[in-house]
mmCIF file of C-alpha atoms in Angstrom:
data_model
loop_
_atom_site.group_PDB
_atom_site.id
_atom_site.type_symbol
_atom_site.label_atom_id
_atom_site.label_comp_id
_atom_site.label_asym_id
_atom_site.label_seq_id
_atom_site.Cartn_x
_atom_site.Cartn_y
_atom_site.Cartn_z
ATOM 1 C CA UNK A 5 0.000 0.000 0.000
ATOM 2 C CA UNK A 6 2.821 2.387 0.857
ATOM 3 C CA UNK A 7 4.641 1.647 -2.409
ATOM 4 C CA UNK A 8 1.475 2.112 -4.439
ATOM 5 C CA UNK A 9 0.731 5.471 -2.753
ATOM 6 C CA UNK A 10 4.313 6.631 -3.204
ATOM 7 C CA UNK A 11 4.245 5.673 -6.897
ATOM 8 C CA UNK A 12 0.962 7.567 -7.328
ATOM 9 C CA UNK A 13 2.440 10.735 -5.786
ATOM 10 C CA UNK A 14 5.504 10.481 -8.036
ATOM 11 C CA UNK A 15 3.306 10.155 -11.108
ATOM 12 C CA UNK A 16 1.354 13.251 -10.046
ATOM 13 C CA UNK A 17 4.549 15.237 -9.521
ATOM 14 C CA UNK A 18 5.825 14.221 -12.962
ATOM 15 C CA UNK A 19 2.517 15.273 -14.505
ATOM 16 C CA UNK A 20 2.699 18.660 -12.783
ATOM 17 C CA UNK A 21 6.284 19.155 -13.932
ATOM 18 C CA UNK A 22 5.388 18.296 -17.518
ATOM 19 C CA UNK A 23 2.464 20.709 -17.452
ATOM 20 C CA UNK A 24 4.587 23.513 -15.958
ATOM 21 C CA UNK A 25 7.320 22.895 -18.534
ATOM 22 C CA UNK A 26 4.793 23.059 -21.370
ATOM 23 C CA UNK A 27 3.446 26.379 -20.126
ATOM 24 C CA UNK A 28 6.940 27.867 -19.805
ATOM 25 C CA UNK A 29 7.921 26.687 -23.294
ATOM 26 C CA UNK A 30 4.698 28.044 -24.757
ATOM 27 C CA UNK A 31 5.338 31.443 -23.197
ATOM 28 C CA UNK A 32 8.943 31.481 -24.354
ATOM 29 C CA UNK A 33 7.803 30.745 -27.897
ATOM 30 C CA UNK A 34 5.827 33.979 -27.836
ATOM 31 C CA UNK A 35 8.856 36.066 -26.823
ATOM 32 C CA UNK A 36 11.516 37.422 -29.209
ATOM 33 C CA UNK A 37 14.530 35.144 -29.584
ATOM 34 C CA UNK A 38 16.981 37.958 -28.833
ATOM 35 C CA UNK A 39 17.572 38.023 -25.022
ATOM 36 C CA UNK A 40 18.331 41.758 -25.118
ATOM 37 C CA UNK A 41 15.003 42.419 -26.810
ATOM 38 C CA UNK A 42 13.245 40.236 -24.259
ATOM 39 C CA UNK A 43 14.710 42.203 -21.344
ATOM 40 C CA UNK A 44 13.896 45.536 -22.997
ATOM 41 C CA UNK A 45 10.295 44.465 -23.583
ATOM 42 C CA UNK A 46 9.925 43.315 -19.989
ATOM 43 C CA UNK A 47 11.380 46.572 -18.636
ATOM 44 C CA UNK A 48 9.095 48.601 -20.892
ATOM 45 C CA UNK A 49 6.097 46.595 -19.692
ATOM 46 C CA UNK A 50 7.090 47.234 -16.067
ATOM 47 C CA UNK A 51 7.371 50.975 -16.688
ATOM 48 C CA UNK A 52 4.029 51.106 -18.478
ATOM 49 C CA UNK A 53 2.408 49.141 -15.650
ATOM 50 C CA UNK A 54 3.917 51.463 -13.024
ATOM 51 C CA UNK A 55 2.740 54.545 -14.936
ATOM 52 C CA UNK A 56 -0.785 53.184 -15.170
ATOM 53 C CA UNK A 57 -0.864 52.337 -11.457
ATOM 54 C CA UNK A 58 0.600 55.721 -10.508
ATOM 55 C CA UNK A 59 -1.882 57.676 -12.597
ATOM 56 C CA UNK A 60 -4.780 55.820 -10.996
ATOM 57 C CA UNK A 61 -3.499 56.068 -7.435
ATOM 58 C CA UNK A 62 -4.233 59.699 -6.564
ATOM 59 C CA UNK A 63 -8.038 59.426 -6.662
ATOM 60 C CA UNK A 64 -8.288 56.407 -4.307
ATOM 61 C CA UNK A 65 -5.813 58.081 -1.954
ATOM 62 C CA UNK A 66 -7.854 61.284 -1.878
ATOM 63 C CA UNK A 67 -11.095 59.337 -1.472
ATOM 64 C CA UNK A 68 -9.704 57.254 1.399
ATOM 65 C CA UNK A 69 -8.395 60.242 3.328
ATOM 66 C CA UNK A 70 -11.548 62.309 2.817
ATOM 67 C CA UNK A 71 -13.650 59.359 4.024
ATOM 68 C CA UNK A 72 -11.552 59.119 7.189
ATOM 69 C CA UNK A 73 -11.789 62.863 7.809
ATOM 70 C CA UNK A 74 -15.554 62.761 7.243
ATOM 71 C CA UNK A 75 -15.863 60.042 9.880
ATOM 72 C CA UNK A 76 -13.868 62.170 12.298
ATOM 73 C CA UNK A 77 -16.238 65.092 11.722
ATOM 74 C CA UNK A 78 -19.302 62.854 12.087
ATOM 75 C CA UNK A 79 -18.133 61.631 15.493
ATOM 76 C CA UNK A 80 -17.498 65.181 16.712
ATOM 77 C CA UNK A 81 -21.005 66.157 15.632
ATOM 78 C CA UNK A 82 -22.375 63.116 17.469
ATOM 79 C CA UNK A 83 -20.556 64.171 20.644
ATOM 80 C CA UNK A 84 -22.117 67.643 20.408
ATOM 81 C CA UNK A 85 -25.544 66.120 19.771
ATOM 82 C CA UNK A 86 -25.203 63.814 22.792
ATOM 83 C CA UNK A 87 -23.681 66.224 25.308
ATOM 84 C CA UNK A 88 -24.604 69.676 24.035
ATOM 85 C CA UNK A 89 -22.106 72.286 22.833
ATOM 86 C CA UNK A 90 -20.789 73.165 26.303
ATOM 87 C CA UNK A 91 -20.351 69.649 27.743
ATOM 88 C CA UNK A 92 -19.031 68.312 24.421
ATOM 89 C CA UNK A 93 -15.726 70.097 24.940
ATOM 90 C CA UNK A 94 -15.216 68.313 28.266
ATOM 91 C CA UNK A 95 -16.136 64.970 26.696
ATOM 92 C CA UNK A 96 -13.636 65.636 23.926
ATOM 93 C CA UNK A 97 -10.890 66.010 26.550
ATOM 94 C CA UNK A 98 -11.993 63.222 28.891
ATOM 95 C CA UNK A 99 -9.265 60.660 29.535
ATOM 96 C CA UNK A 100 -10.256 57.042 29.055
ATOM 97 C CA UNK A 101 -8.643 54.882 31.777
ATOM 98 C CA UNK A 102 -8.430 51.926 29.386
ATOM 99 C CA UNK A 103 -6.600 53.787 26.628
ATOM 100 C CA UNK A 104 -4.935 56.386 28.830
ATOM 101 C CA UNK A 105 -5.792 59.266 26.504
ATOM 102 C CA UNK A 106 -8.683 61.354 25.215
ATOM 103 C CA UNK A 107 -10.407 61.565 21.852
ATOM 104 C CA UNK A 108 -8.887 65.016 21.484
ATOM 105 C CA UNK A 109 -5.363 63.685 21.942
ATOM 106 C CA UNK A 110 -5.813 60.926 19.375
ATOM 107 C CA UNK A 111 -7.450 63.323 16.935
ATOM 108 C CA UNK A 112 -4.642 65.836 17.292
ATOM 109 C CA UNK A 113 -1.939 63.202 16.881
ATOM 110 C CA UNK A 114 -3.410 61.568 13.784
ATOM 111 C CA UNK A 115 -4.244 64.946 12.251
ATOM 112 C CA UNK A 116 -0.648 66.100 12.739
ATOM 113 C CA UNK A 117 0.403 63.327 10.371
ATOM 114 C CA UNK A 118 -2.485 63.597 7.960
ATOM 115 C CA UNK A 119 -2.384 67.377 7.632
ATOM 116 C CA UNK A 120 1.368 67.347 7.029
ATOM 117 C CA UNK A 121 1.128 64.830 4.172
ATOM 118 C CA UNK A 122 -1.873 66.619 2.654
ATOM 119 C CA UNK A 123 -0.092 69.962 2.641
ATOM 120 C CA UNK A 124 2.992 68.480 1.042
ATOM 121 C CA UNK A 125 0.885 66.754 -1.612
ATOM 122 C CA UNK A 126 -0.908 70.006 -2.375
ATOM 123 C CA UNK A 127 2.422 71.860 -2.627
ATOM 124 C CA UNK A 128 4.736 69.811 -4.852
ATOM 125 C CA UNK A 129 8.435 70.781 -4.987
ATOM 126 C CA UNK A 130 7.926 73.532 -7.559
ATOM 127 C CA UNK A 131 5.328 75.185 -5.283
ATOM 128 C CA UNK A 132 6.796 74.380 -1.882
ATOM 129 C CA UNK A 133 7.858 78.021 -1.438
ATOM 130 C CA UNK A 134 4.161 78.943 -1.168
ATOM 131 C CA UNK A 135 3.977 77.369 2.309
ATOM 132 C CA UNK A 136 4.298 79.670 5.305
ATOM 133 C CA UNK A 137 7.780 78.850 6.722
ATOM 134 C CA UNK A 138 6.755 80.006 10.202
ATOM 135 C CA UNK A 139 3.830 77.564 10.379
ATOM 136 C CA UNK A 140 5.431 74.607 8.597
ATOM 137 C CA UNK A 141 9.217 75.150 8.500
ATOM 138 C CA UNK A 142 9.883 71.517 7.604
ATOM 139 C CA UNK A 143 7.945 71.891 4.343
ATOM 140 C CA UNK A 144 9.191 75.280 3.194
ATOM 141 C CA UNK A 145 12.659 74.301 2.002
ATOM 142 C CA UNK A 146 12.537 70.815 0.499
ATOM 143 C CA UNK A 147 10.051 67.970 0.031
ATOM 144 C CA UNK A 148 10.351 66.232 3.390
ATOM 145 C CA UNK A 149 8.096 65.164 6.239
ATOM 146 C CA UNK A 150 9.103 65.300 9.900
ATOM 147 C CA UNK A 151 6.288 63.382 11.575
ATOM 148 C CA UNK A 152 7.657 63.629 15.093
ATOM 149 C CA UNK A 153 7.937 67.432 15.185
ATOM 150 C CA UNK A 154 4.566 67.938 16.847
ATOM 151 C CA UNK A 155 2.943 70.296 19.354
ATOM 152 C CA UNK A 156 1.427 68.289 22.182
ATOM 153 C CA UNK A 157 -1.142 69.530 24.676
ATOM 154 C CA UNK A 158 -2.263 72.494 22.580
ATOM 155 C CA UNK A 159 -5.659 73.878 21.612
ATOM 156 C CA UNK A 160 -6.207 71.321 18.858
ATOM 157 C CA UNK A 161 -6.518 68.450 21.332
ATOM 158 C CA UNK A 162 -8.617 70.393 23.831
ATOM 159 C CA UNK A 163 -10.980 72.518 21.754
ATOM 160 C CA UNK A 164 -13.535 70.450 19.844
ATOM 161 C CA UNK A 165 -14.594 73.362 17.642
ATOM 162 C CA UNK A 166 -11.040 74.182 16.607
ATOM 163 C CA UNK A 167 -10.309 70.517 15.978
ATOM 164 C CA UNK A 168 -13.328 70.308 13.698
ATOM 165 C CA UNK A 169 -12.254 73.405 11.784
ATOM 166 C CA UNK A 170 -8.843 71.878 11.253
ATOM 167 C CA UNK A 171 -10.343 68.699 9.841
ATOM 168 C CA UNK A 172 -12.651 70.621 7.505
ATOM 169 C CA UNK A 173 -9.686 72.636 6.235
ATOM 170 C CA UNK A 174 -7.762 69.466 5.401
ATOM 171 C CA UNK A 175 -10.822 68.073 3.588
ATOM 172 C CA UNK A 176 -10.742 71.226 1.460
ATOM 173 C CA UNK A 177 -7.050 70.612 0.722
ATOM 174 C CA UNK A 178 -7.821 67.129 -0.590
ATOM 175 C CA UNK A 179 -10.816 68.256 -2.613
ATOM 176 C CA UNK A 180 -8.808 71.057 -4.213
ATOM 177 C CA UNK A 181 -6.085 68.541 -4.986
ATOM 178 C CA UNK A 182 -8.453 66.655 -7.290
ATOM 179 C CA UNK A 183 -8.721 69.625 -9.625
ATOM 180 C CA UNK A 184 -4.986 70.369 -9.580
ATOM 181 C CA UNK A 185 -3.299 70.083 -12.954
ATOM 182 C CA UNK A 186 -1.176 66.938 -13.230
ATOM 183 C CA UNK A 187 -2.524 65.735 -9.872
ATOM 184 C CA UNK A 188 -1.878 62.140 -10.902
ATOM 185 C CA UNK A 189 1.859 62.863 -11.074
ATOM 186 C CA UNK A 190 1.910 63.717 -7.359
ATOM 187 C CA UNK A 191 1.913 60.112 -6.218
ATOM 188 C CA UNK A 192 5.373 59.444 -7.654
ATOM 189 C CA UNK A 193 6.929 62.683 -6.368
ATOM 190 C CA UNK A 194 9.955 61.814 -4.224
ATOM 191 C CA UNK A 195 10.026 62.881 -0.576
ATOM 192 C CA UNK A 196 12.004 62.001 2.533
ATOM 193 C CA UNK A 197 10.039 60.901 5.590
ATOM 194 C CA UNK A 198 11.795 61.496 8.906
ATOM 195 C CA UNK A 199 11.056 59.573 12.114
ATOM 196 C CA UNK A 200 12.407 59.222 15.648
ATOM 197 C CA UNK A 201 12.788 55.462 15.826
ATOM 198 C CA UNK A 202 14.601 55.270 19.158
ATOM 199 C CA UNK A 203 14.315 57.058 22.483
ATOM 200 C CA UNK A 204 18.096 56.892 22.968
ATOM 201 C CA UNK A 205 18.666 60.098 20.978
ATOM 202 C CA UNK A 206 16.896 62.936 19.207
ATOM 203 C CA UNK A 207 18.354 61.980 15.852
ATOM 204 C CA UNK A 208 15.798 61.478 13.124
ATOM 205 C CA UNK A 209 16.077 58.778 10.496
ATOM 206 C CA UNK A 210 15.223 59.854 6.957
ATOM 207 C CA UNK A 211 13.612 57.274 4.689
ATOM 208 C CA UNK A 212 13.148 57.745 0.931
ATOM 209 C CA UNK A 213 9.505 57.679 -0.055
ATOM 210 C CA UNK A 214 6.908 59.206 -2.369
ATOM 211 C CA UNK A 215 3.925 61.479 -1.844
ATOM 212 C CA UNK A 216 1.587 58.626 -2.747
ATOM 213 C CA UNK A 217 3.187 56.282 -0.231
ATOM 214 C CA UNK A 218 2.884 58.878 2.536
ATOM 215 C CA UNK A 219 -0.761 59.626 1.749
ATOM 216 C CA UNK A 220 -1.399 55.915 2.106
ATOM 217 C CA UNK A 221 0.584 55.762 5.340
ATOM 218 C CA UNK A 222 -1.252 58.635 7.061
ATOM 219 C CA UNK A 223 -4.629 57.117 6.132
ATOM 220 C CA UNK A 224 -3.580 53.765 7.588
ATOM 221 C CA UNK A 225 -2.149 55.492 10.670
ATOM 222 C CA UNK A 226 -5.365 57.455 11.237
ATOM 223 C CA UNK A 227 -7.544 54.335 11.088
ATOM 224 C CA UNK A 228 -5.609 52.692 13.913
ATOM 225 C CA UNK A 229 -5.964 55.766 16.110
ATOM 226 C CA UNK A 230 -9.665 55.872 15.299
ATOM 227 C CA UNK A 231 -9.909 52.311 16.595
ATOM 228 C CA UNK A 232 -8.669 53.631 19.943
ATOM 229 C CA UNK A 233 -11.060 56.574 19.690
ATOM 230 C CA UNK A 234 -13.866 54.061 19.246
ATOM 231 C CA UNK A 235 -12.936 52.419 22.548
ATOM 232 C CA UNK A 236 -12.935 55.814 24.287
ATOM 233 C CA UNK A 237 -16.295 56.756 22.780
ATOM 234 C CA UNK A 238 -17.932 53.491 23.838
ATOM 235 C CA UNK A 239 -16.273 52.839 27.203
ATOM 236 C CA UNK A 240 -15.922 56.386 28.525
ATOM 237 C CA UNK A 241 -18.440 58.585 26.705
ATOM 238 C CA UNK A 242 -21.302 56.080 26.657
ATOM 239 C CA UNK A 243 -21.695 55.627 22.919
ATOM 240 C CA UNK A 244 -23.009 52.409 21.433
ATOM 241 C CA UNK A 245 -21.776 50.745 18.247
ATOM 242 C CA UNK A 246 -24.776 52.020 16.285
ATOM 243 C CA UNK A 247 -24.100 55.594 17.428
ATOM 244 C CA UNK A 248 -20.774 55.652 15.565
ATOM 245 C CA UNK A 249 -20.210 56.168 11.837
ATOM 246 C CA UNK A 250 -20.342 52.874 9.926
ATOM 247 C CA UNK A 251 -16.912 51.247 9.808
ATOM 248 C CA UNK A 252 -15.384 53.735 12.227
ATOM 249 C CA UNK A 253 -11.876 52.625 13.220
ATOM 250 C CA UNK A 254 -11.936 49.489 11.093
ATOM 251 C CA UNK A 255 -9.224 48.826 8.527
ATOM 252 C CA UNK A 256 -10.412 48.201 4.942
ATOM 253 C CA UNK A 257 -8.686 44.807 4.991
ATOM 254 C CA UNK A 258 -10.720 43.833 8.067
ATOM 255 C CA UNK A 259 -13.987 44.923 6.451
ATOM 256 C CA UNK A 260 -13.133 42.974 3.287
ATOM 257 C CA UNK A 261 -12.247 39.913 5.363
ATOM 258 C CA UNK A 262 -15.552 40.046 7.225
ATOM 259 C CA UNK A 263 -17.482 40.293 3.944
ATOM 260 C CA UNK A 264 -15.850 37.095 2.744
ATOM 261 C CA UNK A 265 -16.860 35.097 5.806
#
């Protein structure tokens, strides 16, 4: 029985190898015989594919970030509706003992990242001089992002109204970006993203990136902070799941996974 099973598996493996070899040979027959021509064609195909993907990337990136910002606004409006305009400010600042922070603090932190990337995307290198150097010094000289140069404990994490205004302003930045000439070219614009990756020193580490990559990063980063905001809203402010915007704080990959179950 063992020998028969082993022989059967060997026959299957041989069949698979023959099939794979036939497919490879068939594909090779379609390619030019000159190896140099083959490589050139493959490289050209890669470039064309990258160009197509780049040109299509800006709209999904804008849509994703605007959707996240709209959810942030919706939650703030729900807090005002639940607590009233005066008490809403206190709720916005209320520390959740589970998370150890407030909604205001998580909003401010995630908006620091998102706003920075949005402003850079809306001011490509040839227009970077338009940015006020006093407000955003890290963006006024060269295309770079310093995510860890942030102001903690300020008005934007304590004042719900001001936080909402900030979010609305960034939504406007994204919406204006859609009508910008050559907006699709923005995604491949080179930038350097700086981070503090160790508490042993203040030295930042600069990583080569693109505007498109950073717009994707800040959206992903914001979703994870919104997941913590969801915990604060439900455990500390008394919200229920149905009170929150649909999909609030849930990663797209998680939503897609759940749909497949």
